[in-house]
Coordinates of C-alpha atoms and ligand atoms in Angstrom, one line a residue:
M1 CA -110.0 -20.6 -7.1
A2 CA -110.0 -23.5 -4.7
T3 CA -110.6 -27.0 -6.5
A4 CA -112.9 -29.6 -4.9
A5 CA -109.7 -31.6 -4.0
S6 CA -108.2 -28.9 -2.0
Q7 CA -111.3 -28.4 0.1
V8 CA -111.2 -32.0 1.2
T9 CA -110.2 -32.4 4.9
H10 CA -108.1 -35.6 5.1
Y11 CA -108.3 -37.8 8.1
T12 CA -105.3 -37.3 10.5
S13 CA -104.8 -39.6 13.4
Y14 CA -104.7 -38.3 16.9
K15 CA -101.6 -36.9 18.2
A16 CA -101.5 -35.9 21.7
R17 CA -100.5 -32.3 22.7
P18 CA -97.1 -32.4 24.5
F19 CA -97.1 -33.1 28.2
T20 CA -94.1 -31.4 29.3
R21 CA -91.8 -32.1 32.3
E22 CA -92.6 -28.6 33.7
Q23 CA -96.2 -29.4 33.6
R24 CA -95.9 -32.6 35.7
D25 CA -96.3 -31.1 39.1
K26 CA -99.7 -29.5 38.0
T27 CA -101.1 -32.4 36.1
T28 CA -102.9 -35.4 37.3
I29 CA -102.5 -38.7 35.4
L30 CA -105.8 -40.6 35.0
F31 CA -105.9 -44.4 34.7
G32 CA -108.4 -47.3 35.3
G33 CA -109.4 -50.7 34.0
L34 CA -108.5 -52.9 37.1
T35 CA -110.0 -53.5 40.5
W36 CA -109.8 -50.9 43.3
K37 CA -107.1 -52.6 44.9
H38 CA -104.9 -52.9 41.9
E39 CA -105.6 -49.3 41.0
R40 CA -104.7 -48.1 44.6
L41 CA -101.3 -49.8 44.4
V42 CA -100.7 -48.4 40.9
Q43 CA -101.4 -44.9 42.2
G44 CA -98.6 -45.7 44.9
V45 CA -96.3 -46.4 42.1
F46 CA -97.1 -43.2 40.2
N47 CA -96.5 -41.2 43.5
N48 CA -93.4 -42.9 44.0
L49 CA -92.0 -41.4 40.8
N50 CA -93.4 -38.0 41.8
Y51 CA -96.4 -38.1 39.4
N52 CA -99.8 -37.0 40.6
A53 CA -102.1 -39.8 39.6
R54 CA -105.7 -41.1 40.4
P55 CA -107.9 -43.9 39.1
L56 CA -111.1 -42.9 37.4
P57 CA -114.2 -43.5 39.5
N58 CA -115.4 -47.2 39.5
I59 CA -117.4 -48.0 36.5
A60 CA -121.2 -47.2 37.0
R61 CA -124.3 -48.0 35.0
A62 CA -124.4 -44.4 33.8
D63 CA -121.0 -44.8 32.0
L64 CA -122.8 -47.3 29.6
D65 CA -125.1 -44.6 28.4
A66 CA -122.5 -41.9 28.1
G67 CA -120.1 -44.2 26.1
K68 CA -122.9 -45.2 23.7
E69 CA -123.9 -41.7 22.9
L70 CA -120.3 -40.9 21.7
I71 CA -118.7 -44.0 20.1
D72 CA -119.7 -46.2 17.3
T73 CA -122.6 -48.5 18.0
G74 CA -120.8 -51.7 17.3
A75 CA -118.3 -51.2 19.9
C76 CA -117.8 -54.1 22.5
C77 CA -119.3 -53.6 25.9
P78 CA -115.9 -52.9 27.9
T79 CA -114.9 -50.1 25.3
I80 CA -118.3 -48.5 25.7
F81 CA -118.0 -48.7 29.6
T82 CA -114.4 -47.5 29.9
T83 CA -115.0 -44.7 27.4
G84 CA -118.2 -43.6 29.1
S85 CA -116.2 -43.5 32.4
L86 CA -113.6 -41.2 31.0
V87 CA -116.5 -39.1 29.4
N88 CA -118.4 -38.8 32.5
F89 CA -115.4 -37.9 34.6
L90 CA -114.4 -35.0 32.2
K91 CA -118.1 -33.8 31.8
N92 CA -118.1 -33.3 35.5
E93 CA -114.7 -31.6 35.6
V94 CA -115.6 -29.3 32.8
A95 CA -118.9 -28.4 34.6
V96 CA -117.1 -27.6 37.8
N97 CA -113.7 -26.3 36.6
G98 CA -114.2 -25.3 33.1
K99 CA -112.8 -26.6 29.7
Q100 CA -109.4 -25.2 29.7
K101 CA -108.5 -26.2 33.3
T102 CA -109.7 -29.7 32.5
L103 CA -107.4 -29.8 29.6
D104 CA -104.5 -28.6 31.5
D105 CA -105.0 -30.4 34.6
Y106 CA -105.4 -33.9 33.3
V107 CA -103.8 -36.6 31.1
F108 CA -105.2 -40.1 30.5
L109 CA -103.1 -43.3 30.3
T110 CA -104.5 -46.4 28.9
A111 CA -103.1 -49.8 28.0
G112 CA -102.9 -50.5 24.4
A113 CA -101.9 -53.3 21.9
C114 CA -102.4 -54.2 18.3
G115 CA -104.4 -57.3 17.5
P116 CA -107.5 -58.5 16.0
C117 CA -110.0 -57.1 18.8
R118 CA -111.1 -53.7 20.1
F119 CA -108.4 -53.6 22.6
G120 CA -106.1 -52.4 19.7
Q121 CA -108.6 -49.6 19.1
Y122 CA -109.6 -48.4 22.5
H123 CA -107.7 -45.2 22.1
E124 CA -109.5 -44.6 18.9
S125 CA -112.9 -44.7 20.7
Y126 CA -111.6 -42.5 23.4
E127 CA -110.6 -40.0 20.5
M128 CA -113.9 -40.3 19.1
A129 CA -115.6 -39.5 22.2
L130 CA -113.3 -36.5 23.0
D131 CA -114.1 -35.2 19.7
G132 CA -117.7 -35.4 20.2
M133 CA -117.4 -33.5 23.6
G134 CA -115.3 -30.8 22.1
L135 CA -112.3 -31.9 24.0
K136 CA -110.0 -33.0 21.1
D137 CA -107.2 -31.4 22.9
F138 CA -107.4 -33.6 25.9
R139 CA -104.1 -35.7 26.2
L140 CA -104.3 -39.5 25.9
F141 CA -101.3 -41.7 26.1
L142 CA -100.7 -45.4 25.4
L143 CA -99.0 -47.9 27.6
A144 CA -98.0 -50.8 25.3
Q145 CA -98.5 -53.9 27.2
D146 CA -95.6 -55.8 25.7
Q147 CA -92.7 -53.3 26.3
L148 CA -91.3 -52.5 29.8
D149 CA -89.2 -49.6 28.5
Q150 CA -90.9 -47.1 26.3
A151 CA -88.8 -44.1 27.4
P152 CA -88.5 -41.3 24.6
E153 CA -85.0 -40.1 24.1
K154 CA -86.1 -36.6 25.4
P155 CA -87.8 -36.9 28.8
G156 CA -91.4 -35.6 28.9
G157 CA -94.1 -35.2 31.4
L158 CA -94.8 -38.9 31.3
E159 CA -91.9 -41.4 31.0
I160 CA -93.0 -45.0 30.3
N161 CA -89.8 -46.4 31.5
M162 CA -88.6 -49.5 33.5
H163 CA -89.1 -47.8 36.8
L164 CA -92.8 -47.2 36.0
S165 CA -93.5 -50.4 34.1
L166 CA -91.8 -52.7 36.8
G167 CA -93.7 -50.8 39.5
I168 CA -97.1 -51.3 37.7
V169 CA -96.4 -55.0 37.0
W170 CA -95.4 -55.5 40.8
A171 CA -98.5 -53.6 41.9
I172 CA -100.5 -56.1 39.7
L173 CA -98.9 -59.0 41.3
V174 CA -99.4 -57.9 44.7
G175 CA -103.1 -56.8 43.9
D176 CA -103.8 -60.2 42.7
I177 CA -102.5 -61.9 45.9
L178 CA -104.5 -59.5 47.9
T179 CA -107.8 -60.0 45.7
D180 CA -107.2 -63.9 46.1
M181 CA -107.0 -63.7 49.9
E182 CA -110.2 -61.5 49.9
Y183 CA -112.4 -64.0 47.9
L184 CA -110.9 -67.0 49.9
T185 CA -111.8 -65.3 53.2
R186 CA -115.0 -63.4 52.9
P187 CA -117.5 -66.2 52.2
Y188 CA -116.5 -67.9 55.4
E189 CA -115.8 -64.9 57.7
V190 CA -117.4 -65.3 61.2
T191 CA -117.9 -61.6 61.7
P192 CA -119.6 -59.9 58.8
G193 CA -117.6 -57.1 57.2
Q194 CA -114.4 -57.9 58.8
T195 CA -112.6 -59.1 55.5
D196 CA -113.5 -55.9 53.8
K197 CA -112.2 -53.8 56.7
V198 CA -109.0 -55.7 56.7
L199 CA -108.9 -55.6 53.0
Q200 CA -109.1 -51.7 53.0
E201 CA -106.3 -51.5 55.8
S202 CA -104.2 -53.8 53.7
A203 CA -104.7 -51.9 50.5
D204 CA -103.8 -48.6 52.2
Y205 CA -100.8 -50.1 53.9
L206 CA -99.6 -51.6 50.5
F207 CA -100.2 -48.2 48.8
E208 CA -97.7 -46.6 51.2
V209 CA -95.2 -49.5 50.5
F210 CA -95.4 -48.8 46.7
Q211 CA -95.2 -45.1 47.4
K212 CA -91.8 -45.5 49.3
R213 CA -90.4 -48.0 46.9
P214 CA -86.7 -47.6 46.9
L215 CA -85.4 -46.4 43.5
R216 CA -82.2 -47.3 41.5
S217 CA -80.8 -44.9 39.1
N218 CA -79.8 -47.7 36.5
K219 CA -82.7 -49.5 34.9
Y220 CA -81.2 -52.9 35.1
G221 CA -80.2 -52.2 38.6
M222 CA -83.9 -51.6 39.2
L223 CA -84.9 -54.8 37.4
A224 CA -82.5 -56.8 39.4
W225 CA -83.7 -55.4 42.7
H226 CA -87.3 -56.2 41.9
F227 CA -86.5 -59.8 41.5
I228 CA -83.9 -60.1 44.5
S229 CA -85.3 -57.8 47.2
S230 CA -87.6 -59.0 49.9
Y231 CA -89.3 -55.6 50.2
F232 CA -92.6 -56.5 48.8
A233 CA -92.6 -60.1 50.3
D234 CA -91.9 -58.5 53.7
A235 CA -94.8 -56.2 53.2
L236 CA -97.2 -59.1 52.4
R237 CA -96.0 -60.7 55.6
V238 CA -97.4 -57.6 57.4
V239 CA -100.7 -58.1 55.4
R240 CA -100.7 -61.7 56.5
K241 CA -100.8 -60.6 60.1
K242 CA -103.7 -58.5 59.4
F243 CA -105.6 -61.5 57.8
D244 CA -104.5 -63.6 60.7
A245 CA -107.0 -61.9 62.7
I246 CA -110.0 -63.1 60.8
E247 CA -111.7 -66.1 62.0
V248 CA -113.4 -68.2 59.4
D249 CA -115.8 -71.1 59.4
R250 CA -115.0 -73.3 56.4
L251 CA -117.5 -76.0 57.4
Q252 CA -120.1 -73.8 55.4
V253 CA -120.7 -75.8 52.3
K254 CA -120.5 -73.4 49.2
P255 CA -119.9 -74.3 45.6
K256 CA -116.7 -72.8 44.1
V257 CA -117.1 -70.7 41.0
K258 CA -114.3 -70.0 38.7
I259 CA -114.6 -66.7 36.9
T260 CA -113.3 -66.6 33.2
G261 CA -114.0 -64.6 30.2
E262 CA -112.8 -61.4 28.6
F263 CA -110.0 -59.6 30.4
W264 CA -111.7 -56.5 31.4
L265 CA -115.0 -58.1 32.3
Q266 CA -113.6 -60.9 34.3
T267 CA -111.3 -58.5 36.2
H268 CA -113.8 -55.7 36.9
E269 CA -115.7 -55.4 40.2
G270 CA -118.8 -53.3 39.6
D271 CA -121.8 -52.4 37.5
G272 CA -119.8 -53.2 34.3
N273 CA -120.3 -57.0 34.9
Y274 CA -123.3 -56.6 37.1
N275 CA -121.3 -56.9 40.2
I276 CA -121.3 -60.6 39.6
K277 CA -118.6 -61.7 42.0
R278 CA -120.3 -60.1 44.9
W279 CA -123.7 -61.4 43.7
L280 CA -122.3 -64.9 43.5
E281 CA -121.1 -64.6 47.2
S282 CA -124.6 -63.3 48.3
E283 CA -125.9 -66.3 46.6
G284 CA -123.9 -68.6 48.9
S285 CA -120.8 -69.3 46.7
E286 CA -117.1 -68.9 47.0
V287 CA -115.6 -67.2 43.9
M288 CA -112.3 -67.8 42.4
P289 CA -111.3 -64.5 40.8
P290 CA -109.1 -64.4 37.8
P291 CA -105.6 -63.0 38.6
V292 CA -104.3 -60.4 36.0
A293 CA -100.9 -62.3 36.5
V294 CA -102.3 -65.1 34.3
W295 CA -102.6 -62.6 31.4
L296 CA -99.0 -61.3 32.0
G297 CA -97.8 -64.7 32.1
Y298 CA -99.4 -65.5 28.8
L299 CA -97.9 -62.4 27.2
L300 CA -94.4 -63.5 28.5
H301 CA -94.8 -67.1 27.4
T302 CA -96.5 -67.0 23.8
P303 CA -93.4 -65.7 22.1
L304 CA -91.7 -69.1 22.7
W305 CA -94.3 -70.8 20.5
R306 CA -93.6 -68.4 17.7
L307 CA -90.0 -68.8 18.1
S308 CA -90.0 -72.5 18.2
A309 CA -92.2 -72.5 15.1
K310 CA -89.4 -71.0 13.1
P311 CA -87.6 -73.5 10.7
N312 CA -84.0 -74.4 11.5
I313 CA -83.7 -72.7 14.9
D314 CA -80.6 -70.7 15.0
R315 CA -78.2 -69.8 17.9
K316 CA -79.7 -66.4 18.2
I317 CA -83.2 -67.6 18.5
R318 CA -82.3 -70.4 20.9
M319 CA -80.6 -67.7 23.1
K320 CA -83.8 -65.6 22.9
M321 CA -85.9 -68.5 24.0
A322 CA -83.5 -69.2 26.9
M323 CA -83.8 -65.6 28.1
I324 CA -87.5 -65.8 27.9
R325 CA -87.6 -69.0 29.9
G326 CA -85.2 -67.5 32.5
M327 CA -87.6 -64.3 32.7
E328 CA -90.7 -66.6 33.1
K329 CA -88.7 -68.6 36.0
L330 CA -88.2 -65.3 37.8
Y331 CA -91.7 -64.1 37.1
N332 CA -93.4 -67.2 38.5
G333 CA -90.7 -67.4 41.3
T334 CA -91.8 -63.9 42.4
Y335 CA -95.4 -64.7 42.4
N336 CA -94.7 -67.9 44.5
R337 CA -92.6 -65.7 46.9
F338 CA -95.7 -63.5 47.3
R339 CA -97.9 -66.5 48.0
K340 CA -95.3 -67.9 50.4
A341 CA -95.6 -64.6 52.4
L342 CA -99.3 -65.5 52.8
A343 CA -98.6 -69.0 53.8
Y344 CA -99.3 -70.2 50.3
V345 CA -103.0 -69.6 50.8
P346 CA -103.5 -67.8 47.5
H347 CA -103.9 -70.0 44.5
E348 CA -100.9 -70.7 42.2
L349 CA -100.8 -69.7 38.7
P350 CA -101.8 -72.2 36.0
D351 CA -98.8 -73.5 33.7
Q352 CA -99.2 -71.9 30.4
E353 CA -98.1 -75.0 28.5
E354 CA -100.8 -77.0 30.2
L355 CA -103.5 -74.4 29.2
K356 CA -102.4 -74.6 25.7
T357 CA -102.4 -78.5 25.7
L358 CA -105.9 -78.6 27.3
A359 CA -107.3 -76.3 24.8
S360 CA -105.5 -77.5 21.8
P361 CA -108.1 -80.1 20.6
F362 CA -110.6 -77.2 20.5
F363 CA -108.8 -73.9 19.8
H364 CA -105.6 -73.2 18.2
H365 CA -103.1 -71.3 20.4
E366 CA -102.2 -68.9 17.7
L367 CA -105.7 -67.7 17.1
R368 CA -105.3 -64.3 19.0
G369 CA -107.6 -61.8 20.3
G370 CA -109.4 -61.7 23.6
E371 CA -108.2 -64.4 26.0
G372 CA -107.6 -66.7 22.9
H373 CA -107.4 -70.4 23.8
M374 CA -106.9 -69.6 27.6
L375 CA -110.7 -69.4 28.0
I376 CA -111.0 -73.1 27.1
G377 CA -107.8 -74.1 28.8
K378 CA -108.8 -72.4 32.1
A379 CA -112.2 -73.9 32.3
L380 CA -110.9 -77.3 31.6
H381 CA -108.0 -76.8 34.0
A382 CA -110.3 -75.8 37.0
H383 CA -112.8 -78.8 36.1
L384 CA -110.2 -81.6 35.6
H385 CA -108.1 -80.6 38.6
K386 CA -111.2 -80.2 40.6
H387 CA -110.4 -76.6 41.5
A388 CA -114.0 -75.4 41.0
N389 CA -117.6 -76.8 40.9
M390 CA -118.5 -74.5 38.1
T391 CA -117.1 -72.0 35.6
C392 CA -118.9 -68.7 34.9
E393 CA -117.7 -67.1 31.7
L394 CA -118.3 -63.3 31.3
S395 CA -118.6 -62.7 27.6
P396 CA -119.0 -59.0 26.3
Y397 CA -121.8 -58.1 24.0
S398 CA -120.2 -57.5 20.6
C399 CA -116.9 -59.2 21.2
M400 CA -115.5 -61.1 18.3
P401 CA -112.8 -63.2 20.0
N402 CA -115.0 -64.3 22.8
T403 CA -117.7 -65.3 20.3
M404 CA -115.1 -67.7 18.7
S405 CA -114.1 -69.1 22.2
Q406 CA -117.7 -69.7 23.1
G407 CA -118.3 -71.6 19.9
A408 CA -115.5 -73.9 20.6
M409 CA -116.8 -74.3 24.1
A410 CA -119.9 -76.1 22.6
N411 CA -117.5 -78.8 21.5
V412 CA -115.7 -78.8 24.9
L413 CA -119.0 -79.4 26.6
G414 CA -119.9 -82.2 24.3
R415 CA -116.8 -84.1 25.2
H416 CA -117.0 -82.9 28.9
P417 CA -120.7 -83.1 29.7
D418 CA -120.0 -83.0 33.5
L419 CA -118.4 -79.5 33.2
L420 CA -120.7 -77.1 34.7
Y421 CA -120.4 -74.0 32.5
A422 CA -122.3 -70.8 32.6
P423 CA -121.5 -68.4 29.7
I424 CA -123.0 -65.0 30.5
E425 CA -123.3 -62.4 27.8
I426 CA -122.8 -59.0 29.4
K427 CA -124.4 -56.0 27.7
G428 CA -124.5 -53.9 30.7
D429 CA -128.3 -53.5 30.7
A430 CA -129.8 -57.0 30.8
E431 CA -128.8 -57.8 34.5
V432 CA -131.8 -60.0 35.4
H433 CA -131.5 -62.1 32.2
A434 CA -127.7 -62.7 32.8
L435 CA -128.0 -63.4 36.6
S436 CA -130.8 -65.8 36.1
R437 CA -129.0 -67.8 33.5
C438 CA -126.0 -68.0 36.0
Q439 CA -128.4 -69.0 38.7
M440 CA -129.6 -72.0 36.8
I441 CA -126.0 -73.6 36.7
L442 CA -125.4 -72.4 40.1
T443 CA -128.1 -74.5 41.5
E444 CA -126.5 -77.6 40.0
A445 CA -123.1 -76.4 41.4
K446 CA -124.6 -76.1 44.9
K447 CA -125.9 -79.8 44.6
R448 CA -122.4 -80.8 43.6
S449 CA -120.7 -79.2 46.6
Q450 CA -123.3 -80.7 48.9
S451 CA -122.6 -84.2 47.4
E452 CA -119.0 -83.6 47.7
F453 CA -119.3 -82.9 51.5
V454 CA -121.4 -85.8 52.1
E455 CA -118.9 -88.1 50.3
A456 CA -116.0 -86.5 52.2
M457 CA -117.7 -86.9 55.6
A458 CA -118.5 -90.5 54.7
K459 CA -114.7 -90.9 54.0
T460 CA -113.9 -89.5 57.5
G461 CA -116.3 -91.9 59.2
L462 CA -116.9 -89.0 61.7
T463 CA -120.0 -87.0 62.7
L464 CA -120.0 -83.4 62.1
E465 CA -119.9 -82.9 65.8
K466 CA -116.7 -84.8 66.1
I467 CA -115.2 -82.7 63.2
R468 CA -116.2 -79.6 65.1
Q469 CA -114.5 -80.9 68.2
I470 CA -111.3 -81.4 66.2
E471 CA -111.6 -77.9 65.1
E472 CA -112.0 -76.5 68.5
K473 CA -108.9 -78.3 69.6
N474 CA -106.9 -76.8 66.8
P475 CA -107.8 -73.1 66.8
K476 CA -105.1 -72.2 64.2
V477 CA -107.3 -73.9 61.4
K478 CA -109.9 -71.2 62.0
K479 CA -107.7 -68.5 60.8
A480 CA -108.0 -67.0 57.4
T481 CA -104.3 -67.6 56.8
Y482 CA -104.3 -71.4 57.5
R483 CA -103.9 -73.2 54.2
I484 CA -106.2 -76.1 53.6
P485 CA -104.6 -78.8 51.4
H486 CA -106.5 -80.0 48.3
Y487 CA -107.9 -83.6 48.9
G488 CA -109.4 -83.9 45.4
Y489 CA -112.6 -81.9 46.0
A490 CA -113.4 -78.7 44.5
S491 CA -115.4 -77.2 47.3
T492 CA -113.5 -75.9 50.5
A493 CA -115.9 -77.6 53.1
A494 CA -115.2 -81.1 51.6
N495 CA -111.3 -80.6 51.7
Y496 CA -111.5 -79.0 55.2
A497 CA -113.4 -81.9 56.6
L498 CA -110.9 -84.4 55.3
H499 CA -108.1 -82.3 56.6
L500 CA -109.6 -82.1 60.2
A501 CA -110.1 -85.7 60.1
S502 CA -106.4 -86.1 59.4
M503 CA -105.5 -84.1 62.4
R504 CA -107.7 -86.3 64.8
A505 CA -104.6 -88.0 66.3
N506 CA -103.1 -84.7 67.2
Ligands
SF4_1 S1 -111.6 -59.0 23.8 FE1 -113.6 -58.6 23.0 S2 -114.5 -57.2 24.7 FE2 -112.3 -57.2 25.0 S3 -111.5 -55.4 24.0 FE3 -111.4 -57.3 22.6 S4 -113.3 -57.2 21.3 FE4 -113.7 -55.8 23.2

């Protein structure tokens, strides 16, 4: 007779069904979580390695409802949205092609990590949702974000190796540069819609570039090639020519708004964050989007703090630290090479040590989870260096790490009362409330950009008409790819007026 104990069904963690090499040609790898530009380039990387891959459709409001139905109610808003996105995609596939074909045709690759926040449990939410849909056999794979080479000894259908990881990292860096160009250009374009058109052409062109990336059989050869080769910088020079054709009018006075916040929310462009970047542009602002590269720089740099905190640093640790510093130099050098290909118009990456120092009176750098101390460091960096008139911080509903950072920000604002800060809680279904809060601070930022412009014009001693004449005499300044030096003002128009004034003798 069976005992009660033998009838208990114990919990077993999810284990994906095998994805074999032979299934590769017939299987599509799904992924998501970045902007459409980054995802298009990542798709090029997969194709380059002979995988079929496609990003999930961009997040929509309906994904929030689908996610809420299937995962635990305390989940943070990015987890709900991203789970809901996978759920809706699979529901649709099952309805069109049937369950077995859906299980056979797709696998899903998601980033993962350990740590104190939901990010370490994303896959568990996906598993819960799949279980609820009766698709427990659907295959999920984790891409650990702190390892470039996760290749198993026996090659399977998906090999997370150096070739794939390097491609994804480079796609992210190039995607960041492209996104920065987009947001620097669109608010000032003379012909509406031209930036989006050039952006689409550039993303399609770069997709091909990644698809045709030359491969080296040796993984260290591949690593060296990525750092040494001019392949991607050359491609970005082609993109520069495309952006060259866009005429901009930078004398339009617009407040500059820096976006910070939780990783997914700040990166996302769509319903998941109320399309806030486009909304800010429609309200007459220039947006500074957050590059994903800052997060990768953080992952690369933070081991140095842990290593240097060890007592009696021995030779091995010193060597490890030297290696990390070397990698960091190569990483930043690569990003700057890409910026150079676009005439240094895209912003440079902030220094990780400076972010830590700025944040240190308010938030300890070893408090991990979410963006950690960076949320505070980035807001102060933009404010003190006069890179932005205001910061809009996107904070997910039910996010523990962001709640801590927001608490610390109250202290920051006490000490820096002139920092314009709009912390917006994003739940996915309270758009009017969130945007109206942002609008209140934006009104102040608009006034600030206006005063900056008035002050800058007074410094030039010129009329607007005279400034326009200088602009007409130097048509190159009207190109989207012309770099405007920073004259100590946050808004573009003030810096631009001073720059034109400096050209008057030419
Ligand atoms: S940082 Fe916050 S919102 Fe992002 S995954 Fe972690 S808990 Fe969720």
